[in-house]
Amino acid sequence: DIQMTQSPSSLSASVGDRVTITCRASQSISNFLNWYQQKPGKAPNLLIYAASSLQSGVPSRFSGSGSGTDFTLTISSLQPEDFATYYCQQNYNVPRTLPRTFGQGTKLEIK
Amino acid sequence: QVQVVQSGAEVKKPGASVKVSCKASGYNFIDYGISWVRQAPGQGLEWMGWISAYNGDTHFAQNFQGRVTLTRDTSTSTAYMELRSLEPDDTAVYYCVREAAYGDYIVFYYWGQGTLVTVSS
């Protein structure tokens, strides 16, 4: 199975900061990479798909990049509502039913 | 609109089995696959497996091979996840997720509300 490794596992930042979270796949997944945000007690919410495509309704301060094995999620200017846990997920589609593995998560906390 | 509604919380003893249901509405049930994801208290998301609502094909994460059964009932638009030989470490919130496809890209867009399964003697 493809393994996904996120770093850091936790991050302290202030409102207005620019933050970057990284995700590495154990083998090339092209750009089949999603990012989700999860707040306590809630189901995850899709932010980015296809590594860099912003889901409709998601603020433009969120962006994604990368291809192959290395990916990043960037929040350009942190807002209070962005403090949450973020997960990457691979959905490499060859074949279609490969595991939809998640990274272990990055908890973004207020400094 | 698409809705995915799961069955209620369960308390089980070690060694028992649990079966969680996931009723979908607002779309043609057989058009999309359903994945199951669990989250232990304070832990991350763990993908468990996937079922084709169309033909019942399944695929499982290695950690769950042989211990999880995924089924679906197209007449009621309901998917089921059964986990056997429960241990305290299986205590978690279990989510069903209706996948969505943006071209070749699969995303987890429609999440159920989650079902808390507690395993305790």
CSV table of C-alpha atoms in Angstrom, one decimal:
chain,number,residue,atom,x,y,z
A,1,ASP,CA,0.0,0.0,0.0
A,2,ILE,CA,1.1,3.6,-0.6
A,3,GLN,CA,2.1,5.3,2.6
A,4,MET,CA,1.6,9.0,3.2
A,5,THR,CA,3.8,11.0,5.6
A,6,GLN,CA,2.9,14.5,6.7
A,7,SER,CA,5.1,17.0,8.4
A,8,PRO,CA,5.1,18.5,10.9
A,9,SER,CA,2.7,16.6,13.0
A,10,SER,CA,1.8,19.8,14.9
A,11,LEU,CA,2.4,23.4,14.3
A,12,SER,CA,1.9,26.6,16.3
A,13,ALA,CA,1.3,29.8,14.4
A,14,SER,CA,-0.3,33.2,14.8
A,15,VAL,CA,-3.2,34.9,13.0
A,16,GLY,CA,-1.8,36.4,9.8
A,17,ASP,CA,1.1,34.0,9.5
A,18,ARG,CA,1.9,32.0,6.3
A,19,VAL,CA,2.1,28.3,7.0
A,20,THR,CA,3.1,25.3,4.9
A,21,ILE,CA,2.3,21.7,5.6
A,22,THR,CA,4.1,19.0,3.6
A,23,CYS,CA,3.0,15.5,2.5
A,24,ARG,CA,5.2,12.8,1.0
A,25,ALA,CA,4.0,9.6,-0.8
A,26,SER,CA,6.0,6.4,-0.6
A,27,GLN,CA,5.7,6.1,-4.4
A,28,SER,CA,4.7,8.5,-7.2
A,29,ILE,CA,1.0,9.3,-7.2
A,30,SER,CA,1.2,11.9,-10.0
A,31,ASN,CA,-1.2,14.6,-8.7
A,32,PHE,CA,-3.8,12.3,-7.1
A,33,LEU,CA,-3.6,14.1,-3.8
A,34,ASN,CA,-6.4,15.7,-1.7
A,35,TRP,CA,-6.2,17.9,1.3
A,36,TYR,CA,-8.9,18.0,4.1
A,37,GLN,CA,-9.5,20.2,7.1
A,38,GLN,CA,-11.1,18.7,10.2
A,39,LYS,CA,-12.4,20.6,13.3
A,40,PRO,CA,-13.1,18.9,16.6
A,41,GLY,CA,-16.2,16.7,16.6
A,42,LYS,CA,-16.8,17.3,12.9
A,43,ALA,CA,-16.3,15.2,9.7
A,44,PRO,CA,-13.4,16.4,7.5
A,45,ASN,CA,-14.0,19.0,4.8
A,46,LEU,CA,-12.4,18.9,1.4
A,47,LEU,CA,-10.1,21.8,0.6
A,48,ILE,CA,-7.9,20.8,-2.3
A,49,TYR,CA,-8.1,18.1,-4.9
A,50,ALA,CA,-5.8,17.0,-7.8
A,51,ALA,CA,-3.0,18.5,-5.7
A,52,SER,CA,-3.7,22.1,-6.6
A,53,SER,CA,-7.4,22.6,-7.4
A,54,LEU,CA,-9.3,24.6,-4.9
A,55,GLN,CA,-12.7,23.1,-3.9
A,56,SER,CA,-15.6,25.4,-4.6
A,57,GLY,CA,-16.3,27.6,-1.6
A,58,VAL,CA,-12.9,27.3,0.0
A,59,PRO,CA,-11.1,30.6,0.6
A,60,SER,CA,-8.3,31.5,-1.8
A,61,ARG,CA,-5.8,31.8,1.0
A,62,PHE,CA,-5.6,28.0,0.8
A,63,SER,CA,-3.4,26.6,-2.0
A,64,GLY,CA,-1.8,23.3,-2.9
A,65,SER,CA,1.2,22.3,-5.0
A,66,GLY,CA,3.3,19.3,-5.9
A,67,SER,CA,3.4,16.3,-8.1
A,68,GLY,CA,5.0,12.8,-7.9
A,69,THR,CA,5.8,12.2,-4.3
A,70,ASP,CA,6.1,15.6,-2.6
A,71,PHE,CA,3.2,18.0,-2.0
A,72,THR,CA,2.4,21.1,0.1
A,73,LEU,CA,-0.6,22.8,1.5
A,74,THR,CA,-0.1,26.5,2.1
A,75,ILE,CA,-2.3,28.9,4.0
A,76,SER,CA,-1.2,32.4,3.0
A,77,SER,CA,-2.6,34.4,5.9
A,78,LEU,CA,-4.0,32.4,8.8
A,79,GLN,CA,-7.4,33.3,10.1
A,80,PRO,CA,-8.9,32.3,13.4
A,81,GLU,CA,-11.1,29.7,11.8
A,82,ASP,CA,-8.2,27.9,10.2
A,83,PHE,CA,-6.9,26.4,13.5
A,84,ALA,CA,-7.8,22.8,12.9
A,85,THR,CA,-6.2,19.5,11.8
A,86,TYR,CA,-5.2,18.9,8.2
A,87,TYR,CA,-4.9,15.6,6.4
A,88,CYS,CA,-3.6,14.7,3.0
A,89,GLN,CA,-5.0,11.7,1.1
A,90,GLN,CA,-3.9,9.9,-2.0
A,91,ASN,CA,-6.4,8.6,-4.5
A,92,TYR,CA,-4.0,7.3,-7.1
A,93,ASN,CA,-6.4,5.9,-9.6
A,94,VAL,CA,-4.4,3.1,-11.2
A,95,PRO,CA,-6.1,0.8,-10.6
A,96,ARG,CA,-9.2,2.5,-9.3
A,97,THR,CA,-9.5,0.7,-6.1
A,98,LEU,CA,-6.1,1.2,-4.6
A,99,PRO,CA,-6.3,2.2,-0.9
A,100,ARG,CA,-7.3,5.8,-0.3
A,101,THR,CA,-4.6,6.3,2.3
A,102,PHE,CA,-4.5,9.4,4.6
A,103,GLY,CA,-1.5,11.1,6.1
A,104,GLN,CA,-1.3,11.1,9.9
A,105,GLY,CA,-2.5,14.7,10.1
A,106,THR,CA,-1.0,18.1,11.1
A,107,LYS,CA,-2.6,19.9,14.0
A,108,LEU,CA,-2.4,23.6,13.6
A,109,GLU,CA,-2.6,25.4,16.9
A,110,ILE,CA,-2.7,29.1,17.9
A,111,LYS,CA,0.6,30.4,19.2
B,1,GLN,CA,-29.5,17.1,-1.9
B,2,VAL,CA,-27.1,14.3,-1.1
B,3,GLN,CA,-27.4,12.9,2.4
B,4,VAL,CA,-25.6,10.1,4.2
B,5,VAL,CA,-27.0,9.1,7.5
B,6,GLN,CA,-25.4,6.5,9.7
B,7,SER,CA,-26.8,4.3,12.5
B,8,GLY,CA,-26.4,5.3,16.1
B,9,ALA,CA,-23.7,4.7,18.7
B,10,GLU,CA,-22.9,1.2,19.8
B,11,VAL,CA,-21.3,-0.3,22.9
B,12,LYS,CA,-19.7,-3.8,22.5
B,13,LYS,CA,-17.7,-6.2,24.5
B,14,PRO,CA,-14.3,-7.5,23.3
B,15,GLY,CA,-14.7,-10.3,20.9
B,16,ALA,CA,-18.1,-9.2,19.7
B,17,SER,CA,-19.0,-7.8,16.2
B,18,VAL,CA,-20.6,-4.6,15.2
B,19,LYS,CA,-22.6,-3.7,12.1
B,20,VAL,CA,-22.9,0.0,11.1
B,21,SER,CA,-25.4,1.1,8.5
B,22,CYS,CA,-25.1,4.1,6.1
B,23,LYS,CA,-28.3,5.2,4.3
B,24,ALA,CA,-27.8,7.4,1.3
B,25,SER,CA,-30.3,9.6,-0.4
B,26,GLY,CA,-30.5,12.4,-3.0
B,27,TYR,CA,-28.7,10.6,-5.8
B,28,ASN,CA,-28.7,7.3,-7.7
B,29,PHE,CA,-27.2,5.0,-5.2
B,30,ILE,CA,-25.4,2.7,-7.6
B,31,ASP,CA,-23.5,5.5,-9.3
B,32,TYR,CA,-20.9,6.0,-6.6
B,33,GLY,CA,-18.6,4.0,-4.4
B,34,ILE,CA,-18.7,4.2,-0.6
B,35,SER,CA,-15.6,4.2,1.6
B,36,TRP,CA,-15.4,3.6,5.3
B,37,VAL,CA,-13.0,5.6,7.5
B,38,ARG,CA,-12.4,5.4,11.2
B,39,GLN,CA,-10.9,7.8,13.8
B,40,ALA,CA,-9.9,6.6,17.2
B,41,PRO,CA,-10.1,9.2,20.0
B,42,GLY,CA,-7.5,11.9,19.5
B,43,GLN,CA,-6.1,10.1,16.5
B,44,GLY,CA,-6.0,10.5,12.7
B,45,LEU,CA,-8.2,9.3,9.9
B,46,GLU,CA,-7.8,5.6,8.9
B,47,TRP,CA,-9.2,4.4,5.6
B,48,MET,CA,-10.7,0.9,6.1
B,49,GLY,CA,-12.2,-0.1,2.8
B,50,TRP,CA,-14.4,0.6,-0.2
B,51,ILE,CA,-17.4,-0.9,-1.8
B,52,SER,CA,-18.9,-0.4,-5.2
B,53,ALA,CA,-22.5,0.4,-4.8
B,54,TYR,CA,-23.0,-0.8,-8.4
B,55,ASN,CA,-21.7,-4.4,-8.2
B,56,GLY,CA,-20.6,-4.9,-4.6
B,57,ASP,CA,-16.9,-5.2,-5.4
B,58,THR,CA,-14.8,-4.5,-2.3
B,59,HIS,CA,-11.2,-3.5,-1.5
B,60,PHE,CA,-9.8,-3.3,2.0
B,61,ALA,CA,-6.8,-1.7,3.8
B,62,GLN,CA,-4.3,-4.4,4.8
B,63,ASN,CA,-5.0,-3.7,8.5
B,64,PHE,CA,-8.6,-4.8,8.1
B,65,GLN,CA,-8.4,-7.7,5.6
B,66,GLY,CA,-10.3,-10.6,7.0
B,67,ARG,CA,-12.0,-8.7,9.8
B,68,VAL,CA,-14.2,-6.3,8.0
B,69,THR,CA,-17.2,-7.1,5.7
B,70,LEU,CA,-18.7,-4.4,3.5
B,71,THR,CA,-22.1,-5.0,1.9
B,72,ARG,CA,-24.8,-2.9,0.3
B,73,ASP,CA,-28.5,-3.2,-0.3
B,74,THR,CA,-29.5,-1.3,-3.5
B,75,SER,CA,-33.2,-1.7,-2.7
B,76,THR,CA,-32.8,0.6,0.3
B,77,SER,CA,-29.7,2.6,-0.8
B,78,THR,CA,-27.9,1.4,2.3
B,79,ALA,CA,-24.3,0.3,2.9
B,80,TYR,CA,-23.1,-1.7,5.8
B,81,MET,CA,-19.8,-2.2,7.6
B,82,GLU,CA,-19.4,-5.2,9.9
B,83,LEU,CA,-16.2,-5.4,12.1
B,84,ARG,CA,-15.6,-8.6,13.9
B,85,SER,CA,-13.4,-9.7,16.8
B,86,LEU,CA,-13.6,-6.3,18.4
B,87,GLU,CA,-10.8,-5.1,20.7
B,88,PRO,CA,-10.7,-2.0,22.9
B,89,ASP,CA,-8.4,-0.4,20.2
B,90,ASP,CA,-11.3,-0.6,17.8
B,91,THR,CA,-13.0,2.1,19.9
B,92,ALA,CA,-13.5,4.9,17.3
B,93,VAL,CA,-15.9,7.0,15.3
B,94,TYR,CA,-16.7,5.2,12.1
B,95,TYR,CA,-17.6,7.3,9.1
B,96,CYS,CA,-19.1,6.2,5.8
B,97,VAL,CA,-18.2,8.5,2.9
B,98,ARG,CA,-19.9,8.8,-0.5
B,99,GLU,CA,-17.1,9.4,-3.0
B,100,ALA,CA,-17.3,12.0,-5.7
B,101,ALA,CA,-15.4,12.1,-8.9
B,102,TYR,CA,-13.9,15.2,-10.5
B,103,GLY,CA,-12.9,13.6,-13.8
B,104,ASP,CA,-10.3,10.9,-12.8
B,105,TYR,CA,-9.9,12.4,-9.3
B,106,ILE,CA,-11.8,10.8,-6.4
B,107,VAL,CA,-12.6,12.9,-3.4
B,108,PHE,CA,-14.4,12.3,-0.1
B,109,TYR,CA,-17.1,14.9,-0.2
B,110,TYR,CA,-20.2,13.5,1.4
B,111,TRP,CA,-19.5,12.3,4.9
B,112,GLY,CA,-21.9,10.6,7.3
B,113,GLN,CA,-22.3,12.0,10.7
B,114,GLY,CA,-20.1,9.3,12.2
B,115,THR,CA,-21.0,6.4,14.5
B,116,LEU,CA,-19.2,6.0,17.8
B,117,VAL,CA,-18.3,2.4,18.5
B,118,THR,CA,-17.1,1.8,22.1
B,119,VAL,CA,-15.5,-1.5,22.9
B,120,SER,CA,-15.3,-2.2,26.6
B,121,SER,CA,-15.7,-5.0,29.0
